Amino acid sequence: MIKLIFAIFLFLYSQPSFAATSLTPQEKFDLGQKYLKRGNYPKALEQFNQIRNFYRDDPLAIEAELAIADLYFKKNEWDQARVYYDEFERRFPNHPKIDYVSFQLGLCYYKKAPKTHQRDQRWTEQAIYHWRDFETKYPKSTYREEVAKKFSECRNRLAEKELYIAKFYQNRSAWEAVKRRTDFLIKNHPESDVLSEAYELSAISNFNLGKSEESEKALNKLKELKPQKAGEIKADLTPKESPKEK
Protein backbone atom coordinates (compact mmCIF):
# COMPACT_ATOMS: atom_id res chain seq x y z
CA MET A 1 0.00 0.00 0.00
CA ILE A 2 2.81 2.39 0.92
CA LYS A 3 4.56 1.65 -2.37
CA LEU A 4 1.32 2.35 -4.27
CA ILE A 5 0.80 5.70 -2.52
CA PHE A 6 4.42 6.65 -3.18
CA ALA A 7 4.08 5.74 -6.87
CA ILE A 8 0.91 7.84 -7.18
CA PHE A 9 2.67 10.77 -5.52
CA LEU A 10 5.60 10.55 -7.92
CA PHE A 11 3.24 10.37 -10.90
CA LEU A 12 1.27 13.44 -9.81
CA TYR A 13 4.39 15.40 -9.02
CA SER A 14 5.80 14.67 -12.45
CA GLN A 15 2.77 16.19 -14.16
CA PRO A 16 3.09 19.83 -15.35
CA SER A 17 -0.19 20.81 -13.69
CA PHE A 18 1.14 19.71 -10.34
CA ALA A 19 4.72 20.88 -10.70
CA ALA A 20 3.59 24.24 -12.11
CA THR A 21 2.20 25.31 -8.74
CA SER A 22 5.65 26.60 -7.84
CA LEU A 23 5.15 29.46 -10.35
CA THR A 24 2.10 31.58 -11.01
CA PRO A 25 0.79 31.95 -14.58
CA GLN A 26 2.20 35.48 -14.68
CA GLU A 27 5.60 34.28 -13.53
CA LYS A 28 5.57 31.51 -16.12
CA PHE A 29 4.55 33.96 -18.84
CA ASP A 30 7.32 36.39 -17.86
CA LEU A 31 9.80 33.52 -17.83
CA GLY A 32 8.64 32.44 -21.27
CA GLN A 33 9.11 35.97 -22.59
CA LYS A 34 12.61 36.06 -21.10
CA TYR A 35 13.49 32.80 -22.82
CA LEU A 36 11.98 34.13 -26.06
CA LYS A 37 14.13 37.27 -26.00
CA ARG A 38 17.22 35.15 -25.40
CA GLY A 39 16.38 32.91 -28.33
CA ASN A 40 15.80 29.86 -26.14
CA TYR A 41 12.71 28.81 -28.08
CA PRO A 42 12.19 25.31 -26.63
CA LYS A 43 12.14 26.66 -23.06
CA ALA A 44 9.89 29.56 -24.03
CA LEU A 45 7.47 27.24 -25.82
CA GLU A 46 7.38 24.98 -22.78
CA GLN A 47 6.28 27.86 -20.53
CA PHE A 48 3.65 29.15 -22.94
CA ASN A 49 2.23 25.68 -23.54
CA GLN A 50 1.93 25.05 -19.81
CA ILE A 51 -0.08 28.25 -19.40
CA ARG A 52 -2.25 27.42 -22.40
CA ASN A 53 -2.89 23.84 -21.35
CA PHE A 54 -3.22 24.09 -17.57
CA TYR A 55 -4.54 27.61 -16.94
CA ARG A 56 -7.21 27.89 -19.62
CA ASP A 57 -9.42 30.16 -17.50
CA ASP A 58 -6.62 32.63 -16.91
CA PRO A 59 -6.49 35.62 -19.32
CA LEU A 60 -2.81 34.86 -19.79
CA ALA A 61 -3.77 31.68 -21.64
CA ILE A 62 -4.87 33.89 -24.53
CA GLU A 63 -1.64 35.88 -24.36
CA ALA A 64 0.27 32.62 -24.41
CA GLU A 65 -1.47 31.70 -27.67
CA LEU A 66 -0.22 34.92 -29.23
CA ALA A 67 3.24 34.47 -27.74
CA ILE A 68 3.50 31.05 -29.44
CA ALA A 69 2.66 32.64 -32.79
CA ASP A 70 5.35 35.27 -32.18
CA LEU A 71 7.80 32.54 -31.23
CA TYR A 72 7.41 30.74 -34.54
CA PHE A 73 7.64 34.05 -36.39
CA LYS A 74 10.95 34.84 -34.66
CA LYS A 75 12.17 31.40 -35.72
CA ASN A 76 11.33 32.30 -39.35
CA GLU A 77 8.87 29.41 -39.45
CA TRP A 78 6.35 31.37 -41.48
CA ASP A 79 3.89 28.53 -42.10
CA GLN A 80 3.67 27.57 -38.45
CA ALA A 81 3.39 31.20 -37.36
CA ARG A 82 0.70 31.78 -39.99
CA VAL A 83 -1.40 28.94 -38.59
CA TYR A 84 -1.25 30.34 -35.05
CA TYR A 85 -1.91 33.97 -36.08
CA ASP A 86 -4.81 32.89 -38.30
CA GLU A 87 -6.37 30.82 -35.52
CA PHE A 88 -5.92 33.68 -33.05
CA GLU A 89 -7.52 36.16 -35.44
CA ARG A 90 -10.56 33.91 -35.88
CA ARG A 91 -10.97 33.04 -32.18
CA PHE A 92 -10.28 36.47 -30.66
CA PRO A 93 -11.43 39.12 -33.19
CA ASN A 94 -11.93 41.72 -30.44
CA HIS A 95 -8.55 41.31 -28.78
CA PRO A 96 -6.77 44.65 -28.09
CA LYS A 97 -3.82 43.53 -30.25
CA ILE A 98 -5.89 42.22 -33.15
CA ASP A 99 -4.40 44.83 -35.53
CA TYR A 100 -0.95 43.54 -34.62
CA VAL A 101 -2.10 39.98 -35.28
CA SER A 102 -3.47 40.96 -38.69
CA PHE A 103 -0.24 42.79 -39.49
CA GLN A 104 1.85 39.77 -38.50
CA LEU A 105 -0.32 37.35 -40.45
CA GLY A 106 0.15 39.44 -43.57
CA LEU A 107 3.89 39.52 -42.87
CA CYS A 108 3.96 35.72 -42.90
CA TYR A 109 2.67 35.78 -46.49
CA TYR A 110 5.01 38.64 -47.34
CA LYS A 111 8.05 36.81 -45.95
CA LYS A 112 7.25 33.68 -47.95
CA ALA A 113 6.95 35.59 -51.22
CA PRO A 114 10.02 35.73 -53.51
CA LYS A 115 11.28 39.29 -53.98
CA THR A 116 12.06 38.85 -57.68
CA HIS A 117 9.02 39.34 -59.91
CA GLN A 118 10.08 36.60 -62.33
CA ARG A 119 9.14 33.90 -59.81
CA ASP A 120 5.76 32.60 -58.62
CA GLN A 121 3.96 35.38 -56.72
CA ARG A 122 1.09 33.47 -55.11
CA TRP A 123 2.24 34.50 -51.62
CA THR A 124 2.45 38.14 -52.70
CA GLU A 125 -1.17 37.85 -53.83
CA GLN A 126 -2.08 36.36 -50.44
CA ALA A 127 -0.43 39.27 -48.61
CA ILE A 128 -2.35 41.77 -50.74
CA TYR A 129 -5.62 39.94 -50.17
CA HIS A 130 -5.08 39.83 -46.41
CA TRP A 131 -4.07 43.50 -46.07
CA ARG A 132 -6.60 44.89 -48.55
CA ASP A 133 -8.98 46.24 -45.84
CA PHE A 134 -6.44 46.87 -43.09
CA GLU A 135 -6.77 50.67 -43.08
CA THR A 136 -10.57 50.45 -43.01
CA LYS A 137 -10.65 47.88 -40.22
CA TYR A 138 -7.96 49.49 -38.08
CA PRO A 139 -7.89 53.23 -38.87
CA LYS A 140 -6.01 54.05 -35.65
CA SER A 141 -3.47 51.24 -35.87
CA THR A 142 0.19 52.12 -35.50
CA TYR A 143 0.90 49.54 -38.22
CA ARG A 144 -1.08 51.38 -40.94
CA GLU A 145 1.94 53.11 -42.45
CA GLU A 146 4.01 49.93 -42.59
CA VAL A 147 1.12 47.95 -44.09
CA ALA A 148 0.55 50.65 -46.73
CA LYS A 149 4.24 50.59 -47.64
CA LYS A 150 4.41 46.81 -47.99
CA PHE A 151 1.02 46.67 -49.72
CA SER A 152 2.29 49.09 -52.36
CA GLU A 153 5.47 47.06 -52.75
CA CYS A 154 3.45 43.88 -53.27
CA ARG A 155 1.14 45.50 -55.82
CA ASN A 156 4.12 46.86 -57.72
CA ARG A 157 5.76 43.42 -57.75
CA LEU A 158 2.65 41.89 -59.30
CA ALA A 159 2.59 44.67 -61.90
CA GLU A 160 6.24 43.97 -62.73
CA LYS A 161 5.32 40.31 -63.12
CA GLU A 162 2.61 41.17 -65.65
CA LEU A 163 4.96 43.47 -67.55
CA TYR A 164 7.65 40.81 -67.59
CA ILE A 165 5.22 38.34 -69.19
CA ALA A 166 3.95 40.97 -71.63
CA LYS A 167 7.51 41.62 -72.80
CA PHE A 168 8.02 37.89 -73.21
CA TYR A 169 5.08 37.79 -75.61
CA GLN A 170 6.24 41.00 -77.32
CA ASN A 171 9.52 39.32 -78.24
CA ARG A 172 7.45 36.64 -79.99
CA SER A 173 5.08 39.13 -81.63
CA ALA A 174 2.15 37.53 -79.79
CA TRP A 175 0.22 40.79 -79.75
CA GLU A 176 -3.08 39.44 -78.43
CA ALA A 177 -1.27 38.08 -75.38
CA VAL A 178 0.60 41.37 -74.95
CA LYS A 179 -2.69 43.26 -75.08
CA ARG A 180 -4.32 40.98 -72.49
CA ARG A 181 -1.42 41.38 -70.06
CA THR A 182 -1.13 45.14 -70.42
CA ASP A 183 -4.91 45.63 -70.17
CA PHE A 184 -4.90 43.62 -66.94
CA LEU A 185 -1.93 45.57 -65.55
CA ILE A 186 -3.46 48.96 -66.35
CA LYS A 187 -6.82 48.01 -64.85
CA ASN A 188 -5.59 46.30 -61.67
CA HIS A 189 -2.36 48.20 -60.91
CA PRO A 190 -3.01 51.83 -61.93
CA GLU A 191 -0.57 53.18 -59.33
CA SER A 192 2.36 50.92 -60.14
CA ASP A 193 5.82 52.20 -61.08
CA VAL A 194 5.62 50.43 -64.45
CA LEU A 195 2.35 51.96 -65.62
CA SER A 196 4.01 54.04 -68.33
CA GLU A 197 5.68 50.92 -69.76
CA ALA A 198 2.30 49.20 -69.76
CA TYR A 199 0.77 52.04 -71.81
CA GLU A 200 3.74 51.85 -74.16
CA LEU A 201 3.21 48.13 -74.81
CA SER A 202 -0.53 48.66 -75.02
CA ALA A 203 -0.07 51.23 -77.78
CA ILE A 204 2.30 48.96 -79.70
CA SER A 205 0.19 45.81 -79.34
CA ASN A 206 -3.04 47.54 -80.35
CA PHE A 207 -1.30 49.11 -83.33
CA ASN A 208 -0.10 45.70 -84.50
CA LEU A 209 -3.60 44.30 -84.03
CA GLY A 210 -5.04 47.02 -86.24
CA LYS A 211 -6.81 48.72 -83.34
CA SER A 212 -5.68 52.28 -84.06
CA GLU A 213 -8.22 53.94 -81.77
CA GLU A 214 -7.16 51.93 -78.71
CA SER A 215 -3.52 52.47 -79.64
CA GLU A 216 -4.09 56.24 -79.75
CA LYS A 217 -5.80 56.17 -76.34
CA ALA A 218 -2.81 54.35 -74.84
CA LEU A 219 -0.45 56.91 -76.41
CA ASN A 220 -2.45 59.77 -74.91
CA LYS A 221 -2.22 58.16 -71.46
CA LEU A 222 1.50 57.66 -71.95
CA LYS A 223 1.84 61.31 -72.99
CA GLU A 224 0.42 62.38 -69.60
CA LEU A 225 3.16 60.41 -67.86
CA LYS A 226 6.10 60.65 -70.27
CA PRO A 227 5.50 63.10 -73.12
CA GLN A 228 8.86 62.52 -74.81
CA LYS A 229 8.48 58.73 -74.78
CA ALA A 230 4.96 59.02 -76.18
CA GLY A 231 6.30 61.11 -79.05
CA GLU A 232 8.99 58.53 -79.80
CA ILE A 233 6.52 55.66 -79.83
CA LYS A 234 4.08 57.57 -82.01
CA ALA A 235 6.85 58.33 -84.50
CA ASP A 236 7.79 54.64 -84.60
CA LEU A 237 4.19 53.62 -85.21
CA THR A 238 3.49 56.23 -87.89
CA PRO A 239 3.72 54.65 -91.36
CA LYS A 240 6.74 56.01 -93.22
CA GLU A 241 6.03 57.56 -96.61
CA SER A 242 7.98 56.14 -99.52
CA PRO A 243 10.36 58.64 -101.12
CA LYS A 244 8.86 60.14 -104.31
CA GLU A 245 10.41 59.15 -107.54
CA LYS A 246 12.35 61.89 -109.18
CSV table of N, CA, C and O in Angstrom, one decimal, residues 102 127-139 147 151:
chain,number,residue,atom,x,y,z
A,102,SER,N,-3.2,40.9,-37.3
A,102,SER,CA,-3.5,41.0,-38.7
A,102,SER,C,-2.2,41.4,-39.5
A,102,SER,O,-1.9,40.9,-40.6
A,127,ALA,N,-0.7,38.1,-49.5
A,127,ALA,CA,-0.4,39.3,-48.6
A,127,ALA,C,-1.3,40.4,-49.0
A,127,ALA,O,-1.9,41.1,-48.1
A,128,ILE,N,-1.5,40.7,-50.3
A,128,ILE,CA,-2.4,41.8,-50.7
A,128,ILE,C,-3.8,41.5,-50.3
A,128,ILE,O,-4.5,42.4,-49.8
A,129,TYR,N,-4.2,40.3,-50.5
A,129,TYR,CA,-5.6,39.9,-50.2
A,129,TYR,C,-5.9,40.1,-48.7
A,129,TYR,O,-6.9,40.7,-48.3
A,130,HIS,N,-4.9,39.7,-47.9
A,130,HIS,CA,-5.1,39.8,-46.4
A,130,HIS,C,-5.1,41.3,-45.9
A,130,HIS,O,-5.8,41.6,-45.0
A,131,TRP,N,-4.2,42.1,-46.5
A,131,TRP,CA,-4.1,43.5,-46.1
A,131,TRP,C,-5.0,44.5,-46.8
A,131,TRP,O,-5.0,45.7,-46.5
A,132,ARG,N,-5.8,44.0,-47.7
A,132,ARG,CA,-6.6,44.9,-48.6
A,132,ARG,C,-7.5,45.8,-47.8
A,132,ARG,O,-7.7,47.0,-48.2
A,133,ASP,N,-8.0,45.4,-46.6
A,133,ASP,CA,-9.0,46.2,-45.8
A,133,ASP,C,-8.4,46.7,-44.5
A,133,ASP,O,-9.1,47.1,-43.6
A,134,PHE,N,-7.1,46.6,-44.4
A,134,PHE,CA,-6.4,46.9,-43.1
A,134,PHE,C,-6.7,48.3,-42.6
A,134,PHE,O,-7.1,48.5,-41.4
A,135,GLU,N,-6.6,49.3,-43.5
A,135,GLU,CA,-6.8,50.7,-43.1
A,135,GLU,C,-8.2,50.9,-42.7
A,135,GLU,O,-8.5,51.7,-41.7
A,136,THR,N,-9.2,50.3,-43.3
A,136,THR,CA,-10.6,50.5,-43.0
A,136,THR,C,-10.9,49.8,-41.7
A,136,THR,O,-11.6,50.4,-40.9
A,137,LYS,N,-10.4,48.6,-41.5
A,137,LYS,CA,-10.7,47.9,-40.2
A,137,LYS,C,-10.0,48.5,-39.0
A,137,LYS,O,-10.5,48.5,-37.9
A,138,TYR,N,-8.7,49.0,-39.2
A,138,TYR,CA,-8.0,49.5,-38.1
A,138,TYR,C,-7.4,50.9,-38.4
A,138,TYR,O,-6.2,51.1,-38.6
A,139,PRO,N,-8.3,51.9,-38.5
A,139,PRO,CA,-7.9,53.2,-38.9
A,139,PRO,C,-6.9,53.9,-37.9
A,139,PRO,O,-6.2,54.8,-38.3
A,147,VAL,N,2.0,48.8,-43.2
A,147,VAL,CA,1.1,48.0,-44.1
A,147,VAL,C,1.0,48.6,-45.5
A,147,VAL,O,1.1,47.9,-46.5
A,151,PHE,N,2.1,46.9,-48.8
A,151,PHE,CA,1.0,46.7,-49.7
A,151,PHE,C,1.4,47.2,-51.1
A,151,PHE,O,1.2,46.6,-52.1
